[in-house]
PDB file of C-alpha atoms and ligand atoms in Angstrom:
ATOM      1  CA  MET I   7      35.303 -68.988 -39.478  1.00  0.00           C
ATOM      2  CA  ARG I   8      31.542 -68.787 -39.043  1.00  0.00           C
ATOM      3  CA  LYS I   9      30.174 -65.624 -37.473  1.00  0.00           C
ATOM      4  CA  PRO I  10      28.056 -66.513 -34.427  1.00  0.00           C
ATOM      5  CA  VAL I  11      24.356 -65.707 -34.300  1.00  0.00           C
ATOM      6  CA  MET I  12      22.063 -64.945 -31.395  1.00  0.00           C
ATOM      7  CA  ALA I  13      18.456 -64.885 -32.520  1.00  0.00           C
ATOM      8  CA  GLY I  14      15.544 -64.170 -30.245  1.00  0.00           C
ATOM      9  CA  ASN I  15      12.214 -65.680 -31.193  1.00  0.00           C
ATOM     10  CA  TRP I  16       9.648 -63.603 -29.369  1.00  0.00           C
ATOM     11  CA  LYS I  17       6.787 -65.856 -30.524  1.00  0.00           C
ATOM     12  CA  MET I  18       3.388 -64.231 -29.748  1.00  0.00           C
ATOM     13  CA  ASN I  19       4.738 -61.796 -27.177  1.00  0.00           C
ATOM     14  CA  LYS I  20       5.193 -58.019 -26.909  1.00  0.00           C
ATOM     15  CA  THR I  21       3.018 -55.122 -27.925  1.00  0.00           C
ATOM     16  CA  ARG I  22       4.482 -52.402 -30.110  1.00  0.00           C
ATOM     17  CA  ASP I  23       5.397 -50.295 -27.063  1.00  0.00           C
ATOM     18  CA  GLU I  24       7.031 -53.208 -25.272  1.00  0.00           C
ATOM     19  CA  ALA I  25       9.004 -54.091 -28.377  1.00  0.00           C
ATOM     20  CA  LEU I  26      10.231 -50.523 -28.839  1.00  0.00           C
ATOM     21  CA  GLN I  27      11.308 -50.347 -25.193  1.00  0.00           C
ATOM     22  CA  PHE I  28      13.299 -53.528 -25.724  1.00  0.00           C
ATOM     23  CA  ILE I  29      15.005 -52.130 -28.814  1.00  0.00           C
ATOM     24  CA  TYR I  30      15.949 -48.887 -27.061  1.00  0.00           C
ATOM     25  CA  ALA I  31      17.310 -50.855 -24.090  1.00  0.00           C
ATOM     26  CA  VAL I  32      19.617 -53.098 -26.122  1.00  0.00           C
ATOM     27  CA  SER I  33      20.577 -51.294 -29.301  1.00  0.00           C
ATOM     28  CA  ASP I  34      23.754 -49.518 -28.170  1.00  0.00           C
ATOM     29  CA  LYS I  35      24.930 -52.349 -25.892  1.00  0.00           C
ATOM     30  CA  LEU I  36      25.076 -55.238 -28.352  1.00  0.00           C
ATOM     31  CA  PRO I  37      28.336 -56.668 -29.704  1.00  0.00           C
ATOM     32  CA  SER I  38      29.262 -55.098 -33.030  1.00  0.00           C
ATOM     33  CA  LEU I  39      28.079 -56.653 -36.277  1.00  0.00           C
ATOM     34  CA  ASP I  40      31.544 -57.864 -37.227  1.00  0.00           C
ATOM     35  CA  LYS I  41      31.498 -60.122 -34.133  1.00  0.00           C
ATOM     36  CA  LEU I  42      27.889 -61.311 -33.909  1.00  0.00           C
ATOM     37  CA  ASP I  43      24.619 -61.307 -35.799  1.00  0.00           C
ATOM     38  CA  SER I  44      22.120 -60.286 -33.093  1.00  0.00           C
ATOM     39  CA  ILE I  45      18.580 -60.806 -34.351  1.00  0.00           C
ATOM     40  CA  VAL I  46      15.107 -60.440 -32.905  1.00  0.00           C
ATOM     41  CA  CYS I  47      12.252 -62.204 -34.673  1.00  0.00           C
ATOM     42  CA  ALA I  48       9.117 -60.286 -33.792  1.00  0.00           C
ATOM     43  CA  PRO I  49       5.397 -60.442 -34.544  1.00  0.00           C
ATOM     44  CA  ALA I  50       4.706 -59.262 -38.091  1.00  0.00           C
ATOM     45  CA  ILE I  51       2.545 -56.324 -37.092  1.00  0.00           C
ATOM     46  CA  ILE I  52       5.484 -54.473 -35.503  1.00  0.00           C
ATOM     47  CA  LEU I  53       8.284 -55.403 -37.892  1.00  0.00           C
ATOM     48  CA  ARG I  54       8.326 -52.120 -39.779  1.00  0.00           C
ATOM     49  CA  ASP I  55       8.472 -50.123 -36.541  1.00  0.00           C
ATOM     50  CA  LEU I  56      11.438 -52.190 -35.372  1.00  0.00           C
ATOM     51  CA  VAL I  57      13.287 -52.010 -38.679  1.00  0.00           C
ATOM     52  CA  LYS I  58      13.096 -48.218 -38.566  1.00  0.00           C
ATOM     53  CA  ARG I  59      14.760 -48.177 -35.141  1.00  0.00           C
ATOM     54  CA  GLN I  60      17.012 -51.231 -35.239  1.00  0.00           C
ATOM     55  CA  GLY I  61      20.304 -49.297 -34.993  1.00  0.00           C
ATOM     56  CA  ASP I  62      23.681 -50.544 -36.190  1.00  0.00           C
ATOM     57  CA  SER I  63      24.026 -53.842 -34.335  1.00  0.00           C
ATOM     58  CA  LEU I  64      20.583 -55.404 -34.327  1.00  0.00           C
ATOM     59  CA  LYS I  65      18.864 -57.239 -37.150  1.00  0.00           C
ATOM     60  CA  ILE I  66      15.171 -57.922 -37.418  1.00  0.00           C
ATOM     61  CA  GLY I  67      13.421 -61.098 -38.489  1.00  0.00           C
ATOM     62  CA  ALA I  68       9.878 -62.382 -38.959  1.00  0.00           C
ATOM     63  CA  GLN I  69       8.491 -65.632 -37.542  1.00  0.00           C
ATOM     64  CA  ASN I  70       6.698 -66.969 -40.596  1.00  0.00           C
ATOM     65  CA  VAL I  71       5.941 -66.209 -44.237  1.00  0.00           C
ATOM     66  CA  HIS I  72       3.550 -67.587 -46.838  1.00  0.00           C
ATOM     67  CA  PHE I  73       5.046 -69.037 -50.016  1.00  0.00           C
ATOM     68  CA  ALA I  74       2.744 -67.282 -52.496  1.00  0.00           C
ATOM     69  CA  GLU I  75       3.433 -63.727 -53.648  1.00  0.00           C
ATOM     70  CA  SER I  76      -0.221 -62.742 -53.222  1.00  0.00           C
ATOM     71  CA  GLY I  77      -3.632 -64.341 -53.346  1.00  0.00           C
ATOM     72  CA  ALA I  78      -6.644 -65.618 -51.453  1.00  0.00           C
ATOM     73  CA  TYR I  79      -4.895 -66.660 -48.228  1.00  0.00           C
ATOM     74  CA  THR I  80      -6.781 -64.807 -45.524  1.00  0.00           C
ATOM     75  CA  GLY I  81      -4.587 -63.742 -42.640  1.00  0.00           C
ATOM     76  CA  GLU I  82      -1.282 -64.647 -44.281  1.00  0.00           C
ATOM     77  CA  ILE I  83       1.714 -62.478 -45.136  1.00  0.00           C
ATOM     78  CA  SER I  84       3.572 -62.877 -48.422  1.00  0.00           C
ATOM     79  CA  PRO I  85       7.333 -62.743 -48.928  1.00  0.00           C
ATOM     80  CA  VAL I  86       6.857 -59.578 -51.016  1.00  0.00           C
ATOM     81  CA  MET I  87       5.138 -57.891 -48.082  1.00  0.00           C
ATOM     82  CA  LEU I  88       7.755 -59.067 -45.606  1.00  0.00           C
ATOM     83  CA  ALA I  89      10.602 -57.887 -47.800  1.00  0.00           C
ATOM     84  CA  SER I  90       8.934 -54.481 -48.067  1.00  0.00           C
ATOM     85  CA  THR I  91       9.229 -54.019 -44.287  1.00  0.00           C
ATOM     86  CA  GLY I  92      13.018 -54.218 -44.573  1.00  0.00           C
ATOM     87  CA  VAL I  93      13.460 -57.323 -42.402  1.00  0.00           C
ATOM     88  CA  GLU I  94      16.461 -59.481 -43.166  1.00  0.00           C
ATOM     89  CA  TYR I  95      15.519 -62.864 -41.656  1.00  0.00           C
ATOM     90  CA  VAL I  96      12.497 -65.110 -41.359  1.00  0.00           C
ATOM     91  CA  ILE I  97      12.028 -68.204 -39.214  1.00  0.00           C
ATOM     92  CA  ILE I  98      10.576 -71.083 -41.208  1.00  0.00           C
ATOM     93  CA  GLY I  99       9.167 -74.379 -39.971  1.00  0.00           C
ATOM     94  CA  HIS I 100       9.263 -73.769 -36.237  1.00  0.00           C
ATOM     95  CA  SER I 101       7.917 -76.826 -34.404  1.00  0.00           C
ATOM     96  CA  GLU I 102       5.034 -74.745 -33.026  1.00  0.00           C
ATOM     97  CA  ARG I 103       4.000 -73.938 -36.578  1.00  0.00           C
ATOM     98  CA  ARG I 104       4.401 -77.570 -37.574  1.00  0.00           C
ATOM     99  CA  SER I 105       2.262 -78.807 -34.696  1.00  0.00           C
ATOM    100  CA  TYR I 106      -0.388 -76.059 -34.346  1.00  0.00           C
ATOM    101  CA  PHE I 107      -0.614 -74.713 -37.897  1.00  0.00           C
ATOM    102  CA  ALA I 108      -0.133 -77.779 -40.074  1.00  0.00           C
ATOM    103  CA  GLU I 109       3.261 -76.761 -41.437  1.00  0.00           C
ATOM    104  CA  THR I 110       4.830 -79.671 -43.333  1.00  0.00           C
ATOM    105  CA  ASP I 111       8.249 -80.419 -44.778  1.00  0.00           C
ATOM    106  CA  GLU I 112       6.789 -79.456 -48.171  1.00  0.00           C
ATOM    107  CA  THR I 113       5.525 -76.043 -47.039  1.00  0.00           C
ATOM    108  CA  VAL I 114       8.835 -75.448 -45.259  1.00  0.00           C
ATOM    109  CA  ASN I 115      10.598 -76.029 -48.572  1.00  0.00           C
ATOM    110  CA  LEU I 116       8.197 -73.768 -50.520  1.00  0.00           C
ATOM    111  CA  LYS I 117       8.560 -71.032 -47.905  1.00  0.00           C
ATOM    112  CA  ALA I 118      12.363 -71.269 -47.850  1.00  0.00           C
ATOM    113  CA  LYS I 119      12.455 -70.898 -51.646  1.00  0.00           C
ATOM    114  CA  ALA I 120       9.977 -68.007 -51.583  1.00  0.00           C
ATOM    115  CA  ALA I 121      11.957 -66.225 -48.866  1.00  0.00           C
ATOM    116  CA  LEU I 122      15.233 -66.569 -50.789  1.00  0.00           C
ATOM    117  CA  ASP I 123      13.577 -65.433 -54.025  1.00  0.00           C
ATOM    118  CA  HIS I 124      12.647 -62.200 -52.259  1.00  0.00           C
ATOM    119  CA  GLY I 125      15.989 -61.557 -50.609  1.00  0.00           C
ATOM    120  CA  LEU I 126      14.994 -62.812 -47.159  1.00  0.00           C
ATOM    121  CA  LYS I 127      17.304 -65.115 -45.211  1.00  0.00           C
ATOM    122  CA  PRO I 128      15.488 -68.167 -43.857  1.00  0.00           C
ATOM    123  CA  ILE I 129      16.218 -69.608 -40.425  1.00  0.00           C
ATOM    124  CA  ILE I 130      14.987 -73.143 -41.077  1.00  0.00           C
ATOM    125  CA  CYS I 131      13.982 -75.106 -37.986  1.00  0.00           C
ATOM    126  CA  CYS I 132      14.188 -78.843 -37.466  1.00  0.00           C
ATOM    127  CA  GLY I 133      14.139 -81.168 -34.502  1.00  0.00           C
ATOM    128  CA  GLU I 134      12.714 -84.368 -33.114  1.00  0.00           C
ATOM    129  CA  THR I 135       9.975 -84.932 -30.530  1.00  0.00           C
ATOM    130  CA  LEU I 136      10.615 -86.722 -27.248  1.00  0.00           C
ATOM    131  CA  GLU I 137       8.993 -89.866 -28.616  1.00  0.00           C
ATOM    132  CA  GLU I 138      11.209 -89.794 -31.704  1.00  0.00           C
ATOM    133  CA  ARG I 139      14.347 -89.345 -29.577  1.00  0.00           C
ATOM    134  CA  GLU I 140      13.326 -92.170 -27.256  1.00  0.00           C
ATOM    135  CA  ASN I 141      12.592 -94.589 -30.063  1.00  0.00           C
ATOM    136  CA  GLY I 142      15.927 -93.851 -31.703  1.00  0.00           C
ATOM    137  CA  SER I 143      14.670 -92.086 -34.802  1.00  0.00           C
ATOM    138  CA  THR I 144      16.260 -88.647 -34.241  1.00  0.00           C
ATOM    139  CA  ASN I 145      18.668 -88.878 -37.164  1.00  0.00           C
ATOM    140  CA  GLU I 146      16.005 -90.248 -39.474  1.00  0.00           C
ATOM    141  CA  VAL I 147      13.701 -87.333 -38.599  1.00  0.00           C
ATOM    142  CA  LEU I 148      16.469 -84.770 -39.070  1.00  0.00           C
ATOM    143  CA  LYS I 149      17.448 -86.330 -42.376  1.00  0.00           C
ATOM    144  CA  ARG I 150      13.892 -86.144 -43.677  1.00  0.00           C
ATOM    145  CA  GLN I 151      13.325 -82.581 -42.469  1.00  0.00           C
ATOM    146  CA  ILE I 152      16.631 -81.230 -43.782  1.00  0.00           C
ATOM    147  CA  THR I 153      16.595 -83.075 -47.104  1.00  0.00           C
ATOM    148  CA  LYS I 154      13.075 -81.868 -47.880  1.00  0.00           C
ATOM    149  CA  ALA I 155      13.627 -78.323 -46.598  1.00  0.00           C
ATOM    150  CA  LEU I 156      16.680 -77.866 -48.820  1.00  0.00           C
ATOM    151  CA  ASP I 157      15.289 -79.599 -51.899  1.00  0.00           C
ATOM    152  CA  GLY I 158      16.057 -77.450 -54.962  1.00  0.00           C
ATOM    153  CA  LEU I 159      18.189 -74.911 -53.070  1.00  0.00           C
ATOM    154  CA  THR I 160      21.605 -74.221 -54.595  1.00  0.00           C
ATOM    155  CA  SER I 161      24.905 -73.907 -52.751  1.00  0.00           C
ATOM    156  CA  ASP I 162      24.669 -70.156 -53.400  1.00  0.00           C
ATOM    157  CA  ASP I 163      21.279 -70.159 -51.665  1.00  0.00           C
ATOM    158  CA  LEU I 164      22.851 -71.934 -48.689  1.00  0.00           C
ATOM    159  CA  LYS I 165      25.059 -68.895 -48.066  1.00  0.00           C
ATOM    160  CA  ASN I 166      21.899 -67.094 -46.961  1.00  0.00           C
ATOM    161  CA  VAL I 167      20.397 -69.926 -44.944  1.00  0.00           C
ATOM    162  CA  ILE I 168      20.686 -70.591 -41.224  1.00  0.00           C
ATOM    163  CA  ILE I 169      19.539 -73.902 -39.749  1.00  0.00           C
ATOM    164  CA  ALA I 170      18.207 -74.134 -36.202  1.00  0.00           C
ATOM    165  CA  TYR I 171      18.198 -77.496 -34.449  1.00  0.00           C
ATOM    166  CA  GLU I 172      15.421 -77.321 -31.879  1.00  0.00           C
ATOM    167  CA  PRO I 173      14.542 -80.597 -30.175  1.00  0.00           C
ATOM    168  CA  VAL I 174      10.820 -80.266 -29.427  1.00  0.00           C
ATOM    169  CA  TRP I 175      11.255 -81.737 -25.938  1.00  0.00           C
ATOM    170  CA  ALA I 176      13.605 -78.878 -25.004  1.00  0.00           C
ATOM    171  CA  ILE I 177      11.406 -76.001 -26.189  1.00  0.00           C
ATOM    172  CA  GLY I 178       9.859 -74.008 -23.367  1.00  0.00           C
ATOM    173  CA  THR I 179      10.399 -76.885 -20.936  1.00  0.00           C
ATOM    174  CA  GLY I 180      13.526 -75.728 -19.115  1.00  0.00           C
ATOM    175  CA  LYS I 181      15.026 -79.088 -20.182  1.00  0.00           C
ATOM    176  CA  VAL I 182      18.021 -78.032 -22.254  1.00  0.00           C
ATOM    177  CA  ALA I 183      19.759 -80.657 -24.390  1.00  0.00           C
ATOM    178  CA  SER I 184      23.193 -81.481 -23.031  1.00  0.00           C
ATOM    179  CA  SER I 185      25.921 -79.810 -25.025  1.00  0.00           C
ATOM    180  CA  GLU I 186      27.036 -83.240 -26.310  1.00  0.00           C
ATOM    181  CA  VAL I 187      23.541 -84.181 -27.501  1.00  0.00           C
ATOM    182  CA  ALA I 188      23.041 -80.762 -29.123  1.00  0.00           C
ATOM    183  CA  ASP I 189      26.450 -80.831 -30.791  1.00  0.00           C
ATOM    184  CA  GLU I 190      25.951 -84.359 -32.063  1.00  0.00           C
ATOM    185  CA  ALA I 191      22.673 -83.393 -33.746  1.00  0.00           C
ATOM    186  CA  CYS I 192      24.134 -80.187 -35.207  1.00  0.00           C
ATOM    187  CA  GLY I 193      27.130 -82.180 -36.450  1.00  0.00           C
ATOM    188  CA  TYR I 194      24.796 -84.718 -38.027  1.00  0.00           C
ATOM    189  CA  ILE I 195      22.959 -81.892 -39.828  1.00  0.00           C
ATOM    190  CA  ARG I 196      26.286 -80.475 -41.031  1.00  0.00           C
ATOM    191  CA  GLY I 197      27.189 -83.913 -42.358  1.00  0.00           C
ATOM    192  CA  LEU I 198      23.881 -84.121 -44.226  1.00  0.00           C
ATOM    193  CA  VAL I 199      24.563 -80.756 -45.844  1.00  0.00           C
ATOM    194  CA  GLN I 200      28.058 -81.925 -46.779  1.00  0.00           C
ATOM    195  CA  GLY I 201      26.539 -84.978 -48.451  1.00  0.00           C
ATOM    196  CA  ILE I 202      24.011 -82.921 -50.437  1.00  0.00           C
ATOM    197  CA  TYR I 203      26.381 -80.044 -51.338  1.00  0.00           C
ATOM    198  CA  SER I 204      30.070 -80.007 -50.426  1.00  0.00           C
ATOM    199  CA  SER I 205      32.328 -79.782 -47.414  1.00  0.00           C
ATOM    200  CA  ARG I 206      32.850 -76.097 -48.167  1.00  0.00           C
ATOM    201  CA  THR I 207      29.109 -75.367 -48.093  1.00  0.00           C
ATOM    202  CA  ALA I 208      28.728 -77.415 -44.919  1.00  0.00           C
ATOM    203  CA  SER I 209      31.602 -75.751 -43.135  1.00  0.00           C
ATOM    204  CA  ASN I 210      30.260 -72.277 -43.965  1.00  0.00           C
ATOM    205  CA  LEU I 211      26.705 -73.067 -42.836  1.00  0.00           C
ATOM    206  CA  ARG I 212      25.612 -71.600 -39.519  1.00  0.00           C
ATOM    207  CA  ILE I 213      23.699 -74.029 -37.327  1.00  0.00           C
ATOM    208  CA  LEU I 214      21.963 -72.828 -34.168  1.00  0.00           C
ATOM    209  CA  TYR I 215      20.718 -74.699 -31.148  1.00  0.00           C
ATOM    210  CA  GLY I 216      17.308 -73.820 -29.686  1.00  0.00           C
ATOM    211  CA  GLY I 217      15.412 -75.115 -26.671  1.00  0.00           C
ATOM    212  CA  SER I 218      15.664 -73.605 -23.171  1.00  0.00           C
ATOM    213  CA  MET I 219      18.876 -71.770 -24.029  1.00  0.00           C
ATOM    214  CA  SER I 220      19.644 -69.200 -21.344  1.00  0.00           C
ATOM    215  CA  PRO I 221      22.493 -67.049 -20.061  1.00  0.00           C
ATOM    216  CA  LYS I 222      23.372 -69.995 -17.791  1.00  0.00           C
ATOM    217  CA  ASN I 223      23.967 -72.584 -20.491  1.00  0.00           C
ATOM    218  CA  VAL I 224      24.824 -70.487 -23.569  1.00  0.00           C
ATOM    219  CA  SER I 225      28.611 -70.552 -23.095  1.00  0.00           C
ATOM    220  CA  GLU I 226      28.823 -74.318 -22.813  1.00  0.00           C
ATOM    221  CA  LEU I 227      26.553 -74.859 -25.790  1.00  0.00           C
ATOM    222  CA  MET I 228      28.417 -72.363 -27.935  1.00  0.00           C
ATOM    223  CA  ALA I 229      31.762 -73.901 -27.060  1.00  0.00           C
ATOM    224  CA  GLN I 230      30.726 -76.971 -29.084  1.00  0.00           C
ATOM    225  CA  PRO I 231      32.318 -77.212 -32.518  1.00  0.00           C
ATOM    226  CA  ASN I 232      29.077 -77.525 -34.480  1.00  0.00           C
ATOM    227  CA  ILE I 233      26.953 -74.968 -32.636  1.00  0.00           C
ATOM    228  CA  ASP I 234      27.198 -71.449 -34.037  1.00  0.00           C
ATOM    229  CA  GLY I 235      24.590 -69.734 -31.939  1.00  0.00           C
ATOM    230  CA  GLY I 236      21.123 -69.890 -30.506  1.00  0.00           C
ATOM    231  CA  LEU I 237      17.473 -69.475 -31.370  1.00  0.00           C
ATOM    232  CA  VAL I 238      16.054 -68.414 -28.045  1.00  0.00           C
ATOM    233  CA  GLY I 239      12.467 -68.043 -26.910  1.00  0.00           C
ATOM    234  CA  GLY I 240      11.794 -67.225 -23.250  1.00  0.00           C
ATOM    235  CA  ALA I 241      15.258 -65.896 -22.410  1.00  0.00           C
ATOM    236  CA  SER I 242      15.158 -63.447 -25.335  1.00  0.00           C
ATOM    237  CA  LEU I 243      12.161 -61.502 -24.038  1.00  0.00           C
ATOM    238  CA  ASN I 244      13.972 -59.570 -21.370  1.00  0.00           C
ATOM    239  CA  PRO I 245      16.548 -57.028 -22.623  1.00  0.00           C
ATOM    240  CA  GLU I 246      19.128 -57.807 -19.906  1.00  0.00           C
ATOM    241  CA  SER I 247      18.897 -61.512 -20.542  1.00  0.00           C
ATOM    242  CA  PHE I 248      19.141 -61.030 -24.340  1.00  0.00           C
ATOM    243  CA  LEU I 249      22.181 -58.789 -23.882  1.00  0.00           C
ATOM    244  CA  GLU I 250      23.804 -61.395 -21.647  1.00  0.00           C
ATOM    245  CA  LEU I 251      23.176 -64.092 -24.256  1.00  0.00           C
ATOM    246  CA  CYS I 252      24.683 -61.897 -26.984  1.00  0.00           C
ATOM    247  CA  ASN I 253      27.707 -60.913 -24.942  1.00  0.00           C
ATOM    248  CA  LYS I 254      28.402 -64.474 -23.850  1.00  0.00           C
ATOM    249  CA  ALA I 255      28.059 -65.649 -27.449  1.00  0.00           C
ATOM    250  CA  VAL I 256      31.142 -63.657 -28.416  1.00  0.00           C
ATOM    251  CA  GLN I 257      33.313 -64.633 -25.440  1.00  0.00           C
ATOM    252  CA  ASP I 258      35.971 -67.252 -26.137  1.00  0.00           C
TER     253      ASP I 258
HETATM  254  P1  13P B 323      12.625 -71.517 -25.449  1.00  0.00           P
HETATM  255  O1  13P B 323      13.968 -70.847 -25.512  1.00  0.00           O
HETATM  256  O2  13P B 323      11.599 -70.709 -24.711  1.00  0.00           O
HETATM  257  O3  13P B 323      12.738 -72.934 -24.991  1.00  0.00           O
HETATM  258  O4  13P B 323      12.084 -71.566 -26.961  1.00  0.00           O
HETATM  259  C1  13P B 323      12.943 -72.034 -27.948  1.00  0.00           C
HETATM  260  C2  13P B 323      12.345 -71.764 -29.258  1.00  0.00           C
HETATM  261  O5  13P B 323      11.319 -72.321 -29.607  1.00  0.00           O
HETATM  262  C3  13P B 323      13.000 -70.775 -30.116  1.00  0.00           C
HETATM  263  O6  13P B 323      12.496 -70.802 -31.399  1.00  0.00           O
END
């Protein structure tokens, strides 16, 4: 049995005060850790403040990491620095980073390895654009992204990896993938992992759906056999909505 995950990706939102208010509003109302991994991935500048106040049921993640331990990379944050804040997770290869900040399959792979080397658990994102879906290359894109992202990772590493399938056309658009389309893609990813590793590794891997997930559609999406949770942008910003997502994620 895979433990479900509900991860909020706040993107470039929330000041320190707003983030702390959120944490205080949700921390004693979340499902317990044995039922759900509830995560918020926050801007780096406030991670330490959140870690100090995360409580028993909330986990904290970052939204990006550099692959080098230190060096002349102005403005970047190394895995050593991130680990020192006490965060547990880090999103890697989000489509916004791929399209606005020149993230490639190669840097995604380097970052995933660097995160794991420093005890951070990567949430590796993949997903096709609208054009790629319409021209029938979704599986080809997912295969390339996943194969490259996982290159050199061992099956032991995979125990600490989460994959998020986020079709680019569904992100921030209000156009959620149907549960069948989302499940088919997540199932395809699971099959790829089975081919690279083993059926045991694949069946233990948690795969999330992301893209306009909300309290309205979370139950149907999570009822799908290959979807183990969500990576949620807009609907994770409001504490009531995040709580609703988390509570629905643990309902049968
Ligand atoms: P939305 O939930 O706002 O569509 O964003 C999804 C996302 O990009 C999460 O990483």
